[in-house]
Amino acid sequence: SEVSFSVAKEEIVAILGPSGCGKSTLLNIIAGLMTAEDGTVCFDGKPITDIPPHQRNFGLMFQDYALFPHRDVFGNVAFGLQQQSIPLTTIQQKVTTILKKVGLTNYSHRDVNTLSGGEQQRVAIARLMVQNPRILLADEPVSSLDPARANEILQLLTGLAGDSGKTLLASLHAPELIRKYFSRVIGLRAGVLQ
């Protein structure tokens, strides 16, 4: 199906549509985790369709948070940095800074399995942001949260994106949350832009 759109630098955009309409697939294609049957993904005007995900430096926050159950909060947030040749002191500094920004200052050594859904989502946001990706992608970041927590998390996510000058593309299925936080909405239904 035909899906064509562009997102400006530092724009905060929602992809809205019912479950199963292709939102997650679209984000996975942009991140490079899936390949489109045809078409091109471009960044800064250059095709990146053939560039593997780890070389795109796009951050994707998964719908189920995808936290590592055997790692504490610090270990989850630091994981991506630990895969690079970054000095331990730098990793500690970056993780401490981002945990403060997401409101989890004293949570470093907490077991992620003991956290509430909102706290786990904050850990996922911290892990996304600490990598300093070129683009932030969030797949249904608030689908499992109650309305109050969902508001809190969207405010945090869009606020961090805005403060750090990042482009954010987030998929959602709840239109009532969008007007407050997103500059533009892309409607998707059965894999087709509305």
PDB file of C-alpha atoms in Angstrom:
ATOM      1  CA  SER A   1       0.000   0.000   0.000  1.00  0.00           C
ATOM      2  CA  GLU A   2       1.056   3.571  -0.604  1.00  0.00           C
ATOM      3  CA  VAL A   3       2.430   5.421   2.416  1.00  0.00           C
ATOM      4  CA  SER A   4       4.358   8.588   1.746  1.00  0.00           C
ATOM      5  CA  PHE A   5       5.052  11.417   4.159  1.00  0.00           C
ATOM      6  CA  SER A   6       7.888  13.541   5.433  1.00  0.00           C
ATOM      7  CA  VAL A   7       8.667  14.835   8.895  1.00  0.00           C
ATOM      8  CA  ALA A   8      10.583  18.047   9.531  1.00  0.00           C
ATOM      9  CA  LYS A   9      13.564  18.287  11.850  1.00  0.00           C
ATOM     10  CA  GLU A  10      12.473  18.691  15.518  1.00  0.00           C
ATOM     11  CA  GLU A  11       8.829  18.032  14.602  1.00  0.00           C
ATOM     12  CA  ILE A  12       6.714  16.056  17.093  1.00  0.00           C
ATOM     13  CA  VAL A  13       4.329  13.898  15.071  1.00  0.00           C
ATOM     14  CA  ALA A  14       1.726  11.286  15.985  1.00  0.00           C
ATOM     15  CA  ILE A  15       0.757   8.364  13.755  1.00  0.00           C
ATOM     16  CA  LEU A  16      -2.860   7.673  14.630  1.00  0.00           C
ATOM     17  CA  GLY A  17      -4.889   4.616  13.736  1.00  0.00           C
ATOM     18  CA  PRO A  18      -6.692   1.547  15.073  1.00  0.00           C
ATOM     19  CA  SER A  19      -4.854  -1.608  16.177  1.00  0.00           C
ATOM     20  CA  GLY A  20      -3.546  -3.628  13.234  1.00  0.00           C
ATOM     21  CA  CYS A  21      -3.501  -0.723  10.749  1.00  0.00           C
ATOM     22  CA  GLY A  22       0.288  -0.846  10.217  1.00  0.00           C
ATOM     23  CA  LYS A  23       1.636   1.728  12.715  1.00  0.00           C
ATOM     24  CA  SER A  24       4.172  -0.633  14.304  1.00  0.00           C
ATOM     25  CA  THR A  25       5.228  -1.982  10.902  1.00  0.00           C
ATOM     26  CA  LEU A  26       5.811   1.556   9.664  1.00  0.00           C
ATOM     27  CA  LEU A  27       8.001   2.445  12.674  1.00  0.00           C
ATOM     28  CA  ASN A  28       9.940  -0.823  12.307  1.00  0.00           C
ATOM     29  CA  ILE A  29      10.583  -0.036   8.631  1.00  0.00           C
ATOM     30  CA  ILE A  30      11.819   3.474   9.521  1.00  0.00           C
ATOM     31  CA  ALA A  31      14.067   2.003  12.245  1.00  0.00           C
ATOM     32  CA  GLY A  32      15.409  -0.575   9.770  1.00  0.00           C
ATOM     33  CA  LEU A  33      14.154  -3.619  11.694  1.00  0.00           C
ATOM     34  CA  MET A  34      11.837  -4.572   8.833  1.00  0.00           C
ATOM     35  CA  THR A  35      12.195  -4.096   5.084  1.00  0.00           C
ATOM     36  CA  ALA A  36       9.408  -2.636   2.978  1.00  0.00           C
ATOM     37  CA  GLU A  37       8.431  -4.623  -0.109  1.00  0.00           C
ATOM     38  CA  ASP A  38       9.177  -1.519  -2.130  1.00  0.00           C
ATOM     39  CA  GLY A  39       9.718   2.186  -1.661  1.00  0.00           C
ATOM     40  CA  THR A  40      12.455   4.182   0.022  1.00  0.00           C
ATOM     41  CA  VAL A  41      13.181   5.501   3.498  1.00  0.00           C
ATOM     42  CA  CYS A  42      15.169   8.743   3.384  1.00  0.00           C
ATOM     43  CA  PHE A  43      16.912  10.777   6.058  1.00  0.00           C
ATOM     44  CA  ASP A  44      18.211  14.287   5.330  1.00  0.00           C
ATOM     45  CA  GLY A  45      17.234  13.728   1.699  1.00  0.00           C
ATOM     46  CA  LYS A  46      19.422  10.622   1.322  1.00  0.00           C
ATOM     47  CA  PRO A  47      18.071   7.066   0.925  1.00  0.00           C
ATOM     48  CA  ILE A  48      18.828   4.885   3.975  1.00  0.00           C
ATOM     49  CA  THR A  49      16.729   1.859   3.003  1.00  0.00           C
ATOM     50  CA  ASP A  50      19.845  -0.358   2.720  1.00  0.00           C
ATOM     51  CA  ILE A  51      21.542   0.958   5.867  1.00  0.00           C
ATOM     52  CA  PRO A  52      21.304  -1.504   8.797  1.00  0.00           C
ATOM     53  CA  PRO A  53      19.488  -0.371  11.978  1.00  0.00           C
ATOM     54  CA  HIS A  54      22.621   0.004  14.138  1.00  0.00           C
ATOM     55  CA  GLN A  55      24.098   2.444  11.606  1.00  0.00           C
ATOM     56  CA  ARG A  56      20.950   4.583  11.351  1.00  0.00           C
ATOM     57  CA  ASN A  57      21.180   5.755  14.979  1.00  0.00           C
ATOM     58  CA  PHE A  58      17.393   5.961  15.297  1.00  0.00           C
ATOM     59  CA  GLY A  59      15.949   5.172  18.718  1.00  0.00           C
ATOM     60  CA  LEU A  60      12.881   2.918  18.873  1.00  0.00           C
ATOM     61  CA  MET A  61      10.883   2.449  22.049  1.00  0.00           C
ATOM     62  CA  PHE A  62       8.864  -0.758  21.807  1.00  0.00           C
ATOM     63  CA  GLN A  63       5.228  -1.087  22.827  1.00  0.00           C
ATOM     64  CA  ASP A  64       5.997  -3.653  25.546  1.00  0.00           C
ATOM     65  CA  TYR A  65       8.975  -1.555  26.841  1.00  0.00           C
ATOM     66  CA  ALA A  66      11.331  -4.537  26.104  1.00  0.00           C
ATOM     67  CA  LEU A  67      13.184  -4.110  29.410  1.00  0.00           C
ATOM     68  CA  PHE A  68      15.750  -6.743  30.402  1.00  0.00           C
ATOM     69  CA  PRO A  69      14.221  -8.540  33.419  1.00  0.00           C
ATOM     70  CA  HIS A  70      17.628  -9.663  34.748  1.00  0.00           C
ATOM     71  CA  ARG A  71      19.056  -6.104  34.800  1.00  0.00           C
ATOM     72  CA  ASP A  72      18.268  -3.336  37.269  1.00  0.00           C
ATOM     73  CA  VAL A  73      17.153   0.139  36.172  1.00  0.00           C
ATOM     74  CA  PHE A  74      20.742   1.353  35.704  1.00  0.00           C
ATOM     75  CA  GLY A  75      21.666  -1.772  33.727  1.00  0.00           C
ATOM     76  CA  ASN A  76      18.669  -1.352  31.409  1.00  0.00           C
ATOM     77  CA  VAL A  77      19.396   2.306  30.700  1.00  0.00           C
ATOM     78  CA  ALA A  78      23.159   1.772  30.337  1.00  0.00           C
ATOM     79  CA  PHE A  79      22.911  -1.317  28.105  1.00  0.00           C
ATOM     80  CA  GLY A  80      23.265   0.411  24.719  1.00  0.00           C
ATOM     81  CA  LEU A  81      26.132   2.583  25.940  1.00  0.00           C
ATOM     82  CA  GLN A  82      27.930  -0.474  27.352  1.00  0.00           C
ATOM     83  CA  GLN A  83      27.924  -2.005  23.855  1.00  0.00           C
ATOM     84  CA  GLN A  84      30.099   0.886  22.669  1.00  0.00           C
ATOM     85  CA  SER A  85      33.623   1.852  23.712  1.00  0.00           C
ATOM     86  CA  ILE A  86      32.458   4.455  26.222  1.00  0.00           C
ATOM     87  CA  PRO A  87      34.336   4.907  29.522  1.00  0.00           C
ATOM     88  CA  LEU A  88      32.444   3.699  32.606  1.00  0.00           C
ATOM     89  CA  THR A  89      32.522   7.147  34.234  1.00  0.00           C
ATOM     90  CA  THR A  90      30.868   8.671  31.145  1.00  0.00           C
ATOM     91  CA  ILE A  91      28.195   5.959  31.152  1.00  0.00           C
ATOM     92  CA  GLN A  92      27.498   6.567  34.858  1.00  0.00           C
ATOM     93  CA  GLN A  93      27.241  10.315  34.276  1.00  0.00           C
ATOM     94  CA  LYS A  94      24.898   9.954  31.265  1.00  0.00           C
ATOM     95  CA  VAL A  95      22.635   7.422  33.004  1.00  0.00           C
ATOM     96  CA  THR A  96      22.454   9.487  36.213  1.00  0.00           C
ATOM     97  CA  THR A  97      21.559  12.608  34.207  1.00  0.00           C
ATOM     98  CA  ILE A  98      18.789  10.935  32.206  1.00  0.00           C
ATOM     99  CA  LEU A  99      17.322   9.149  35.256  1.00  0.00           C
ATOM    100  CA  LYS A 100      17.000  12.562  36.900  1.00  0.00           C
ATOM    101  CA  LYS A 101      15.220  13.934  33.800  1.00  0.00           C
ATOM    102  CA  VAL A 102      12.674  11.093  33.806  1.00  0.00           C
ATOM    103  CA  GLY A 103      12.070  11.355  37.553  1.00  0.00           C
ATOM    104  CA  LEU A 104      13.832   8.149  38.601  1.00  0.00           C
ATOM    105  CA  THR A 105      16.813   9.586  40.489  1.00  0.00           C
ATOM    106  CA  ASN A 106      16.884   7.024  43.302  1.00  0.00           C
ATOM    107  CA  TYR A 107      15.875   4.032  41.178  1.00  0.00           C
ATOM    108  CA  SER A 108      19.300   2.968  39.791  1.00  0.00           C
ATOM    109  CA  HIS A 109      19.475  -0.336  41.652  1.00  0.00           C
ATOM    110  CA  ARG A 110      15.755  -1.152  41.603  1.00  0.00           C
ATOM    111  CA  ASP A 111      14.645  -4.422  40.029  1.00  0.00           C
ATOM    112  CA  VAL A 112      12.633  -3.492  36.903  1.00  0.00           C
ATOM    113  CA  ASN A 113      10.171  -6.309  37.670  1.00  0.00           C
ATOM    114  CA  THR A 114       9.048  -4.445  40.818  1.00  0.00           C
ATOM    115  CA  LEU A 115       8.250  -1.180  39.002  1.00  0.00           C
ATOM    116  CA  SER A 116       4.782   0.068  38.045  1.00  0.00           C
ATOM    117  CA  GLY A 117       3.859   0.354  34.353  1.00  0.00           C
ATOM    118  CA  GLY A 118       4.506   4.107  34.404  1.00  0.00           C
ATOM    119  CA  GLU A 119       7.917   3.615  36.043  1.00  0.00           C
ATOM    120  CA  GLN A 120       8.854   0.933  33.517  1.00  0.00           C
ATOM    121  CA  GLN A 121       7.852   3.310  30.748  1.00  0.00           C
ATOM    122  CA  ARG A 122      10.136   5.978  32.248  1.00  0.00           C
ATOM    123  CA  VAL A 123      13.005   3.466  32.200  1.00  0.00           C
ATOM    124  CA  ALA A 124      12.245   2.766  28.514  1.00  0.00           C
ATOM    125  CA  ILE A 125      12.237   6.525  27.772  1.00  0.00           C
ATOM    126  CA  ALA A 126      15.553   6.954  29.624  1.00  0.00           C
ATOM    127  CA  ARG A 127      17.081   4.084  27.638  1.00  0.00           C
ATOM    128  CA  LEU A 128      15.847   5.669  24.398  1.00  0.00           C
ATOM    129  CA  MET A 129      17.126   9.177  25.235  1.00  0.00           C
ATOM    130  CA  VAL A 130      20.523   8.233  26.754  1.00  0.00           C
ATOM    131  CA  GLN A 131      21.705   6.981  23.334  1.00  0.00           C
ATOM    132  CA  ASN A 132      21.171  10.455  21.829  1.00  0.00           C
ATOM    133  CA  PRO A 133      19.593   9.038  18.635  1.00  0.00           C
ATOM    134  CA  ARG A 134      19.038  11.187  15.547  1.00  0.00           C
ATOM    135  CA  ILE A 135      15.281  10.446  15.643  1.00  0.00           C
ATOM    136  CA  LEU A 136      12.997   9.180  18.418  1.00  0.00           C
ATOM    137  CA  LEU A 137      10.444   6.534  17.442  1.00  0.00           C
ATOM    138  CA  ALA A 138       7.875   5.374  20.007  1.00  0.00           C
ATOM    139  CA  ASP A 139       5.486   2.513  19.312  1.00  0.00           C
ATOM    140  CA  GLU A 140       2.251   2.943  21.326  1.00  0.00           C
ATOM    141  CA  PRO A 141       4.129   4.451  24.291  1.00  0.00           C
ATOM    142  CA  VAL A 142       1.015   4.743  26.470  1.00  0.00           C
ATOM    143  CA  SER A 143      -1.272   1.903  25.330  1.00  0.00           C
ATOM    144  CA  SER A 144      -1.077   0.003  28.636  1.00  0.00           C
ATOM    145  CA  LEU A 145      -1.384   3.016  30.958  1.00  0.00           C
ATOM    146  CA  ASP A 146      -4.429   4.628  32.541  1.00  0.00           C
ATOM    147  CA  PRO A 147      -5.346   8.131  31.205  1.00  0.00           C
ATOM    148  CA  ALA A 148      -3.571  10.046  33.998  1.00  0.00           C
ATOM    149  CA  ARG A 149      -0.316   8.079  33.581  1.00  0.00           C
ATOM    150  CA  ALA A 150      -0.635   8.262  29.780  1.00  0.00           C
ATOM    151  CA  ASN A 151      -0.834  12.059  29.991  1.00  0.00           C
ATOM    152  CA  GLU A 152       2.205  12.131  32.282  1.00  0.00           C
ATOM    153  CA  ILE A 153       4.279   9.905  29.982  1.00  0.00           C
ATOM    154  CA  LEU A 154       3.333  11.795  26.793  1.00  0.00           C
ATOM    155  CA  GLN A 155       4.156  15.089  28.477  1.00  0.00           C
ATOM    156  CA  LEU A 156       7.538  13.676  29.548  1.00  0.00           C
ATOM    157  CA  LEU A 157       8.345  12.121  26.165  1.00  0.00           C
ATOM    158  CA  THR A 158       7.329  15.110  24.035  1.00  0.00           C
ATOM    159  CA  GLY A 159       8.952  17.500  26.531  1.00  0.00           C
ATOM    160  CA  LEU A 160      12.283  15.643  26.424  1.00  0.00           C
ATOM    161  CA  ALA A 161      12.120  15.504  22.615  1.00  0.00           C
ATOM    162  CA  GLY A 162      11.448  19.245  22.440  1.00  0.00           C
ATOM    163  CA  ASP A 163      14.112  20.161  25.009  1.00  0.00           C
ATOM    164  CA  SER A 164      16.773  18.128  23.208  1.00  0.00           C
ATOM    165  CA  GLY A 165      15.760  19.285  19.713  1.00  0.00           C
ATOM    166  CA  LYS A 166      14.807  15.773  18.578  1.00  0.00           C
ATOM    167  CA  THR A 167      12.302  14.693  15.969  1.00  0.00           C
ATOM    168  CA  LEU A 168       9.698  12.389  17.511  1.00  0.00           C
ATOM    169  CA  LEU A 169       7.385  10.035  15.649  1.00  0.00           C
ATOM    170  CA  ALA A 170       4.985   8.198  17.978  1.00  0.00           C
ATOM    171  CA  SER A 171       2.201   5.768  17.110  1.00  0.00           C
ATOM    172  CA  LEU A 172      -1.014   6.030  19.119  1.00  0.00           C
ATOM    173  CA  HIS A 173      -4.593   4.862  18.912  1.00  0.00           C
ATOM    174  CA  ALA A 174      -6.106   7.342  21.393  1.00  0.00           C
ATOM    175  CA  PRO A 175      -6.970  10.627  19.612  1.00  0.00           C
ATOM    176  CA  GLU A 176      -7.916  12.434  22.851  1.00  0.00           C
ATOM    177  CA  LEU A 177      -4.249  12.537  23.948  1.00  0.00           C
ATOM    178  CA  ILE A 178      -2.865  13.921  20.724  1.00  0.00           C
ATOM    179  CA  ARG A 179      -3.969  17.550  20.456  1.00  0.00           C
ATOM    180  CA  LYS A 180      -2.106  18.496  23.619  1.00  0.00           C
ATOM    181  CA  TYR A 181       1.324  17.172  22.720  1.00  0.00           C
ATOM    182  CA  PHE A 182       1.779  16.725  18.972  1.00  0.00           C
ATOM    183  CA  SER A 183       2.272  19.342  16.273  1.00  0.00           C
ATOM    184  CA  ARG A 184       0.858  17.114  13.524  1.00  0.00           C
ATOM    185  CA  VAL A 185      -1.094  13.873  13.095  1.00  0.00           C
ATOM    186  CA  ILE A 186      -0.665  11.293  10.340  1.00  0.00           C
ATOM    187  CA  GLY A 187      -3.760   9.085  10.051  1.00  0.00           C
ATOM    188  CA  LEU A 188      -3.285   5.456   9.055  1.00  0.00           C
ATOM    189  CA  ARG A 189      -6.019   2.950   8.279  1.00  0.00           C
ATOM    190  CA  ALA A 190      -5.378  -0.549   6.874  1.00  0.00           C
ATOM    191  CA  GLY A 191      -1.877   0.492   5.772  1.00  0.00           C
ATOM    192  CA  VAL A 192      -3.111   3.561   3.885  1.00  0.00           C
ATOM    193  CA  LEU A 193      -2.596   7.223   4.834  1.00  0.00           C
ATOM    194  CA  GLN A 194      -5.840   9.059   5.565  1.00  0.00           C
TER     195      GLN A 194
END
